[in-house]
XYZ file of N, CA and C in Angstrom:
564
model
N 0.823 -1.195 0.000
C 0.000 0.000 0.000
C 0.866 1.258 0.000
N 2.010 1.203 0.691
C 2.924 2.350 0.739
C 3.432 2.694 -0.662
N 3.713 1.684 -1.479
C 4.181 1.915 -2.844
C 3.127 2.632 -3.672
N 1.877 2.271 -3.511
C 0.798 2.929 -4.255
C 0.704 4.386 -3.842
N 0.797 4.645 -2.529
C 0.730 6.027 -2.037
C 1.918 6.841 -2.543
N 3.112 6.239 -2.536
C 4.305 6.928 -3.030
C 4.192 7.227 -4.517
N 3.693 6.280 -5.276
C 3.514 6.479 -6.710
C 2.480 7.568 -6.971
N 1.394 7.547 -6.229
C 0.354 8.568 -6.367
C 0.925 9.959 -6.061
N 1.711 10.065 -4.994
C 2.339 11.345 -4.643
C 3.279 11.814 -5.740
N 4.066 10.903 -6.284
C 4.990 11.245 -7.362
C 4.243 11.749 -8.583
N 3.132 11.102 -8.896
C 2.313 11.521 -10.036
C 1.749 12.921 -9.789
N 1.229 13.169 -8.603
C 0.676 14.490 -8.297
C 1.731 15.586 -8.349
N 2.888 15.327 -7.780
C 3.985 16.307 -7.799
C 4.370 16.620 -9.238
N 4.531 15.598 -10.048
C 4.894 15.796 -11.458
C 3.794 16.518 -12.222
N 2.553 16.156 -11.949
C 1.418 16.781 -12.615
C 1.355 18.278 -12.322
N 1.565 18.662 -11.074
C 1.490 20.077 -10.739
C 2.707 20.847 -11.229
N 3.872 20.210 -11.293
C 5.029 20.866 -11.918
C 4.714 21.131 -13.392
N 4.081 20.156 -14.048
C 3.687 20.322 -15.450
C 2.606 21.392 -15.598
N 1.669 21.460 -14.648
C 0.623 22.481 -14.690
C 1.230 23.888 -14.634
N 2.214 24.071 -13.770
C 2.876 25.378 -13.679
C 3.560 25.702 -15.008
N 4.153 24.700 -15.623
C 4.785 24.905 -16.934
C 3.749 25.277 -17.990
N 2.610 24.598 -18.003
C 1.550 24.884 -18.979
C 1.016 26.302 -18.785
N 0.886 26.737 -17.545
C 0.428 28.107 -17.294
C 1.426 29.139 -17.836
N 2.662 28.706 -18.039
C 3.680 29.575 -18.647
C 3.452 29.804 -20.128
N 2.586 29.007 -20.742
C 2.271 29.212 -22.160
C 1.370 30.418 -22.376
N 0.697 30.844 -21.326
C -0.128 32.053 -21.417
C 0.828 33.240 -21.474
N 0.701 34.091 -22.477
C 1.680 35.183 -22.648
C 1.807 36.059 -21.402
N 3.040 36.444 -21.121
C 3.320 37.313 -19.982
C 3.097 38.766 -20.372
N 2.932 39.591 -19.369
C 2.828 41.040 -19.576
C 4.063 41.656 -18.942
N 4.924 42.228 -19.763
C 6.156 42.821 -19.256
C 5.886 44.177 -18.635
N 6.560 44.426 -17.524
C 6.453 45.693 -16.821
C 7.826 46.338 -16.724
N 7.883 47.658 -16.577
C 9.176 48.338 -16.462
C 9.992 47.883 -15.251
N 9.336 47.307 -14.276
C 9.995 46.839 -13.060
C 10.993 45.714 -13.341
N 10.820 45.028 -14.470
C 11.677 43.897 -14.805
C 11.089 42.564 -14.367
N 9.886 42.610 -13.831
C 9.186 41.402 -13.374
C 7.878 41.328 -14.148
N 7.670 40.260 -14.927
C 6.439 40.176 -15.724
C 5.246 39.678 -14.917
N 4.073 39.998 -15.398
C 2.847 39.419 -14.859
C 2.625 38.109 -15.609
N 2.492 37.010 -14.860
C 2.262 35.695 -15.473
C 1.141 34.979 -14.725
N 0.660 33.923 -15.306
C -0.356 33.094 -14.662
C 0.262 31.969 -13.820
N 1.578 31.866 -13.825
C 2.206 30.736 -13.160
C 2.047 30.753 -11.644
N 1.846 31.931 -11.057
C 1.607 31.952 -9.614
C 0.285 31.275 -9.262
N -0.647 31.228 -10.197
C -1.882 30.474 -9.968
C -1.545 29.001 -9.736
N -0.612 28.466 -10.489
C -0.179 27.079 -10.295
C 0.441 26.851 -8.928
N 1.195 27.843 -8.452
C 1.786 27.766 -7.120
C 0.669 27.700 -6.064
N -0.325 28.561 -6.231
C -1.460 28.583 -5.291
C -2.232 27.268 -5.327
N -2.516 26.780 -6.517
C -3.262 25.526 -6.657
C -2.498 24.351 -6.049
N -1.197 24.327 -6.276
C -0.385 23.246 -5.707
C -0.511 23.234 -4.186
N -0.384 24.404 -3.571
C -0.498 24.467 -2.118
C -1.858 24.032 -1.626
N -2.901 24.524 -2.260
C -4.263 24.210 -1.813
C -4.637 22.760 -2.026
N -4.256 22.193 -3.132
C -4.711 20.844 -3.487
C -3.760 19.756 -3.001
N -2.458 20.031 -3.048
C -1.488 18.991 -2.696
C -1.088 18.988 -1.226
N -1.227 20.105 -0.561
C -0.723 20.218 0.805
C 0.710 20.706 0.793
N 1.254 21.027 1.958
C 2.554 21.695 2.015
C 3.727 20.897 1.438
N 3.838 19.641 1.813
C 5.000 18.847 1.398
C 5.033 18.625 -0.121
N 3.934 18.116 -0.661
C 3.916 17.831 -2.099
C 3.930 19.113 -2.935
N 3.325 20.200 -2.416
C 3.374 21.477 -3.131
C 4.807 21.983 -3.208
N 5.521 21.911 -2.106
C 6.934 22.302 -2.087
C 7.729 21.476 -3.087
N 7.460 20.175 -3.122
C 8.169 19.293 -4.054
C 7.841 19.640 -5.507
N 6.569 19.912 -5.800
C 6.153 20.216 -7.176
C 6.800 21.497 -7.674
N 6.772 22.537 -6.851
C 7.335 23.819 -7.280
C 8.852 23.731 -7.363
N 9.469 23.005 -6.445
C 10.921 22.812 -6.503
C 11.313 22.034 -7.751
N 10.559 21.003 -8.090
C 10.814 20.248 -9.322
C 10.724 21.159 -10.541
N 9.688 21.984 -10.579
C 9.528 22.926 -11.685
C 10.734 23.866 -11.774
N 11.144 24.450 -10.652
C 12.268 25.397 -10.670
C 13.592 24.707 -11.005
N 13.728 23.454 -10.614
C 14.922 22.689 -10.990
C 14.970 22.513 -12.506
N 13.836 22.210 -13.111
C 13.784 22.077 -14.580
C 14.124 23.411 -15.249
N 13.646 24.515 -14.682
C 13.973 25.842 -15.213
C 15.472 26.090 -15.088
N 16.043 25.775 -13.931
C 17.478 25.978 -13.703
C 18.320 25.162 -14.671
N 17.821 23.995 -15.042
C 18.555 23.144 -15.987
C 18.465 23.658 -17.425
N 17.689 24.720 -17.625
C 17.633 25.344 -18.939
C 16.349 25.147 -19.713
N 15.412 24.398 -19.182
C 14.153 24.225 -19.896
C 13.396 25.556 -19.912
N 12.915 25.978 -21.060
C 12.246 27.291 -21.175
C 10.790 27.242 -20.712
N 10.600 26.998 -19.434
C 9.270 26.753 -18.889
C 8.615 27.988 -18.286
N 9.390 29.028 -18.047
C 8.789 30.244 -17.519
C 8.070 30.979 -18.643
N 7.069 31.728 -18.275
C 6.285 32.474 -19.266
C 7.211 33.276 -20.171
N 6.928 33.229 -21.449
C 7.784 33.900 -22.425
C 8.951 33.039 -22.890
N 8.974 31.766 -22.476
C 10.035 30.858 -22.912
C 11.362 31.075 -22.207
N 11.316 31.600 -20.994
C 12.552 31.836 -20.255
C 12.952 30.598 -19.464
N 14.227 30.424 -19.302
C 14.761 29.314 -18.526
C 16.257 29.485 -18.369
N 16.873 28.627 -17.605
C 18.304 28.708 -17.363
C 18.607 29.443 -16.067
N 19.861 29.374 -15.660
C 20.275 29.968 -14.391
C 20.132 31.488 -14.369
N 20.186 32.122 -15.531
C 20.103 33.580 -15.585
C 18.839 34.148 -14.969
N 17.727 33.412 -15.047
C 16.473 33.930 -14.484
C 16.554 34.066 -12.969
N 17.464 33.338 -12.341
C 17.607 33.416 -10.887
C 18.510 34.574 -10.459
N 18.971 35.336 -11.444
C 19.766 36.537 -11.174
C 19.116 37.762 -11.790
N 17.849 37.648 -12.127
C 17.089 38.743 -12.721
C 16.252 39.411 -11.626
N 15.632 40.558 -11.934
C 14.774 41.195 -10.929
C 13.637 40.289 -10.438
N 13.225 39.318 -11.243
C 12.138 38.411 -10.854
C 12.606 37.283 -9.939
N 13.895 37.192 -9.672
C 14.430 36.050 -8.922
C 13.832 35.905 -7.531
N 13.582 36.995 -6.851
C 12.989 36.902 -5.519
C 11.627 36.246 -5.546
N 10.833 36.605 -6.553
C 9.506 35.997 -6.697
C 9.653 34.498 -6.947
N 10.566 34.123 -7.835
C 10.773 32.699 -8.141
C 11.211 31.936 -6.903
N 12.118 32.529 -6.124
C 12.594 31.860 -4.914
C 11.480 31.775 -3.860
N 10.515 32.680 -3.944
C 9.391 32.652 -3.022
C 8.323 31.639 -3.378
N 8.330 31.169 -4.627
C 7.297 30.214 -5.049
C 7.248 28.955 -4.187
N 8.368 28.258 -3.945
C 8.268 27.028 -3.142
C 7.784 27.304 -1.712
N 8.284 28.377 -1.125
C 7.876 28.717 0.244
C 6.406 29.133 0.243
N 6.002 29.901 -0.770
C 4.601 30.307 -0.886
C 3.678 29.113 -1.034
N 4.081 28.138 -1.838
C 3.276 26.924 -2.016
C 3.183 26.151 -0.703
N 4.304 26.062 0.006
C 4.342 25.361 1.292
C 3.421 26.044 2.306
N 3.529 27.370 2.408
C 2.691 28.114 3.361
C 1.218 28.013 2.970
N 0.925 28.078 1.676
C -0.458 27.914 1.218
C -0.994 26.559 1.665
N -0.201 25.516 1.501
C -0.605 24.178 1.936
C -0.808 24.091 3.440
N 0.086 24.712 4.205
C -0.072 24.729 5.664
C -1.354 25.441 6.073
N -1.594 26.591 5.447
C -2.802 27.355 5.755
C -4.044 26.537 5.411
N -3.998 25.886 4.263
C -5.151 25.086 3.824
C -5.410 23.941 4.797
N -4.343 23.332 5.317
C -4.524 22.210 6.246
C -5.064 22.670 7.592
N -4.882 23.954 7.915
C -5.351 24.479 9.195
C -6.768 25.047 9.114
N -7.307 25.182 7.914
C -8.613 25.811 7.736
C -9.681 24.763 7.409
N -10.918 25.187 7.490
C -12.044 24.274 7.257
C -12.170 23.894 5.782
N -12.329 22.597 5.564
C -12.592 22.081 4.217
C -13.739 21.077 4.268
N -14.643 21.289 5.211
C -15.746 20.348 5.425
C -16.750 20.329 4.272
N -16.936 21.458 3.609
C -17.874 21.544 2.493
C -17.159 22.178 1.307
N -17.691 22.042 0.105
C -17.076 22.727 -1.037
C -16.969 24.247 -0.820
N -18.005 24.825 -0.222
C -17.994 26.279 0.025
C -16.879 26.660 1.009
N -16.777 25.927 2.112
C -15.724 26.249 3.088
C -14.340 25.970 2.503
N -14.237 24.968 1.657
C -12.957 24.682 0.988
C -12.554 25.841 0.093
N -13.516 26.399 -0.638
C -13.237 27.521 -1.532
C -12.826 28.759 -0.743
N -13.534 29.031 0.336
C -13.179 30.196 1.164
C -11.790 30.013 1.759
N -11.517 28.828 2.262
C -10.194 28.528 2.817
C -9.116 28.671 1.751
N -9.405 28.198 0.541
C -8.431 28.294 -0.553
C -8.128 29.749 -0.895
N -9.153 30.591 -0.899
C -8.917 32.006 -1.208
C -7.962 32.610 -0.181
N -8.243 32.400 1.096
C -7.397 32.997 2.131
C -6.015 32.353 2.201
N -5.937 31.036 2.019
C -4.633 30.359 2.016
C -3.775 30.854 0.850
N -4.394 31.042 -0.322
C -3.668 31.553 -1.492
C -3.204 32.984 -1.275
N -4.068 33.778 -0.637
C -3.709 35.174 -0.386
C -2.522 35.270 0.575
N -2.473 34.391 1.573
C -1.361 34.418 2.531
C -0.092 33.834 1.898
N -0.188 32.615 1.386
C 0.999 31.943 0.863
C 1.382 32.368 -0.541
N 0.405 32.329 -1.440
C 0.691 32.591 -2.855
C 0.839 34.048 -3.203
N 0.334 34.916 -2.362
C 0.438 36.354 -2.630
C 1.397 37.000 -1.631
N 1.076 37.005 -0.352
C 1.878 37.712 0.641
C 3.303 37.166 0.733
N 3.439 35.859 0.922
C 4.773 35.266 1.067
C 5.604 35.476 -0.197
N 5.013 35.218 -1.351
C 5.750 35.384 -2.619
C 6.168 36.843 -2.807
N 5.294 37.773 -2.446
C 5.633 39.187 -2.612
C 6.709 39.645 -1.636
N 6.745 39.089 -0.442
C 7.827 39.421 0.493
C 9.168 39.019 -0.119
N 9.236 37.803 -0.647
C 10.461 37.359 -1.319
C 10.762 38.238 -2.534
N 9.713 38.601 -3.279
C 9.886 39.444 -4.455
C 10.466 40.803 -4.113
N 9.977 41.405 -3.045
C 10.490 42.718 -2.621
C 11.959 42.603 -2.230
N 12.303 41.555 -1.491
C 13.711 41.353 -1.113
C 14.571 41.201 -2.370
N 14.074 40.460 -3.357
C 14.813 40.306 -4.612
C 14.967 41.616 -5.357
N 13.926 42.418 -5.391
C 14.011 43.713 -6.075
C 15.023 44.637 -5.406
N 15.083 44.577 -4.096
C 16.055 45.405 -3.372
C 17.476 44.918 -3.648
N 17.684 43.609 -3.605
C 19.032 43.054 -3.758
C 19.507 42.923 -5.194
N 18.621 42.618 -6.120
C 19.032 42.393 -7.514
C 18.833 43.646 -8.367
N 17.669 44.278 -8.232
C 17.365 45.452 -9.062
C 17.839 46.755 -8.417
N 18.418 46.641 -7.217
C 18.941 47.802 -6.490
C 17.898 48.892 -6.274
N 16.671 48.486 -6.019
C 15.629 49.445 -5.680
C 15.672 49.712 -4.179
N 15.139 50.847 -3.766
C 14.979 51.089 -2.338
C 13.817 50.233 -1.854
N 13.694 50.081 -0.543
C 12.595 49.294 0.003
C 11.259 49.902 -0.408
N 11.182 51.226 -0.346
C 9.917 51.898 -0.705
C 9.580 51.675 -2.181
N 10.595 51.768 -3.043
C 10.365 51.539 -4.483
C 9.927 50.097 -4.737
N 10.563 49.152 -4.055
C 10.248 47.736 -4.260
C 8.835 47.420 -3.779
N 8.463 47.938 -2.618
C 7.114 47.692 -2.099
C 6.080 48.331 -3.015
N 6.333 49.564 -3.426
C 5.403 50.252 -4.336
C 5.313 49.503 -5.667
N 6.442 49.054 -6.172
C 6.473 48.335 -7.445
C 5.714 47.023 -7.399
N 5.786 46.314 -6.288
C 5.108 45.022 -6.202
C 3.598 45.167 -6.052
N 3.143 46.332 -5.643
C 1.698 46.545 -5.480
C 0.933 46.418 -6.797
N 1.627 46.635 -7.922
C 0.957 46.520 -9.227
C 0.460 45.092 -9.482
N 1.077 44.119 -8.818
C 0.705 42.717 -9.015
C -0.496 42.285 -8.166
N -0.781 43.021 -7.112
C -1.786 42.580 -6.138
C -3.184 42.396 -6.734
N -3.723 43.334 -7.525
C -5.070 43.086 -8.073
C -5.149 41.798 -8.900
N -4.183 41.576 -9.755
C -4.175 40.350 -10.560
C -4.007 39.111 -9.702
N -3.189 39.208 -8.660
C -2.994 38.064 -7.777
C -4.251 37.762 -6.963
N -5.008 38.782 -6.620
C -6.283 38.540 -5.938
C -7.273 37.828 -6.863
N -7.208 38.155 -8.152
C -8.041 37.436 -9.135
C -7.590 35.973 -9.207
N -6.280 35.738 -9.156
C -5.768 34.361 -9.153
C -6.224 33.618 -7.900
N -6.254 34.306 -6.757
C -6.766 33.688 -5.523
C -8.219 33.253 -5.714
N -9.011 34.107 -6.373
C -10.416 33.770 -6.635
C -10.519 32.584 -7.589
N -9.680 32.561 -8.629
C -9.669 31.424 -9.559
C -9.282 30.138 -8.840
N -8.311 30.240 -7.971
C -7.882 29.081 -7.179
C -9.045 28.582 -6.329
N -9.777 29.496 -5.717
C -10.932 29.123 -4.890
C -11.999 28.412 -5.726
N -12.204 28.888 -6.944
C -13.194 28.263 -7.839
C -12.758 26.833 -8.194
N -11.476 26.659 -8.496
C -10.973 25.317 -8.828
C -11.095 24.391 -7.623
N -10.721 24.890 -6.452
C -10.827 24.068 -5.235
C -12.285 23.710 -4.957
N -13.181 24.638 -5.153
C -14.615 24.358 -4.976
C -15.039 23.222 -5.908
N -14.594 23.289 -7.152
C -14.934 22.262 -8.140
C -14.352 20.905 -7.745
N -13.107 20.895 -7.295
C -12.478 19.645 -6.855
C -13.227 19.086 -5.642
N -13.586 19.959 -4.713
C -14.295 19.512 -3.509
C -15.661 18.920 -3.851
N -16.321 19.477 -4.855
C -17.618 18.921 -5.274
C -17.440 17.598 -6.008
N -16.441 17.532 -6.881
C -16.224 16.330 -7.690
C -15.549 15.197 -6.947
N -14.702 15.541 -5.972
C -13.986 14.545 -5.180
C -14.200 14.838 -3.699
N -15.389 14.532 -3.192
C -15.716 14.927 -1.810
C -14.781 14.329 -0.751
N -14.087 13.269 -1.068
C -13.174 12.663 -0.097
C -11.750 13.220 -0.182
N -11.515 14.161 -1.094
C -10.172 14.736 -1.250
C -9.784 15.447 0.039
N -8.589 15.199 0.491
C -8.105 15.811 1.734
C -7.173 16.961 1.385
N -7.712 18.157 1.381
C -6.925 19.351 1.065
C -5.908 19.600 2.179
N -4.751 20.068 1.766
C -3.714 20.387 2.748
C -2.997 19.182 3.315
N -3.220 18.000 2.738
C -2.542 16.790 3.221
C -1.191 16.631 2.577
């Protein structure tokens, strides 16, 4: 039985790493800040909400490892070690931690009904997928793009409305999963 569970976990981790890559096919919106708007953070949020902290961390880390190895999986066909030295590097480094925190938050919140699962997913995504990722992003902007703290915080605010929409999309997907798979254990 342990082998089946391990295989299932491996499949889920790989599937969500692939989902984040597929979300990279949606064209990015470049900003003067040097950090594009992409849909890939939605994948980070979904991984945390659906997979739980451990598997979400593994999925996002697997994805970033593939990017580091040169696969052009980031939105706009970017890949390779250079992306980890760009102004967006802080956000990328925040993805695994954001996914982990999203999963932790989801495991601590109510998922008894599809509605409560969706509400929990929205708030878990906002904390892990938005707040945590943006904290890392601001640190990256200060250290890599040489912005002041005030400039970095102000610059990252442009992403918040879109990220709140991603939180809502994540909640809708979680609601759908909760209805279709009532025995699914979110945050596990």
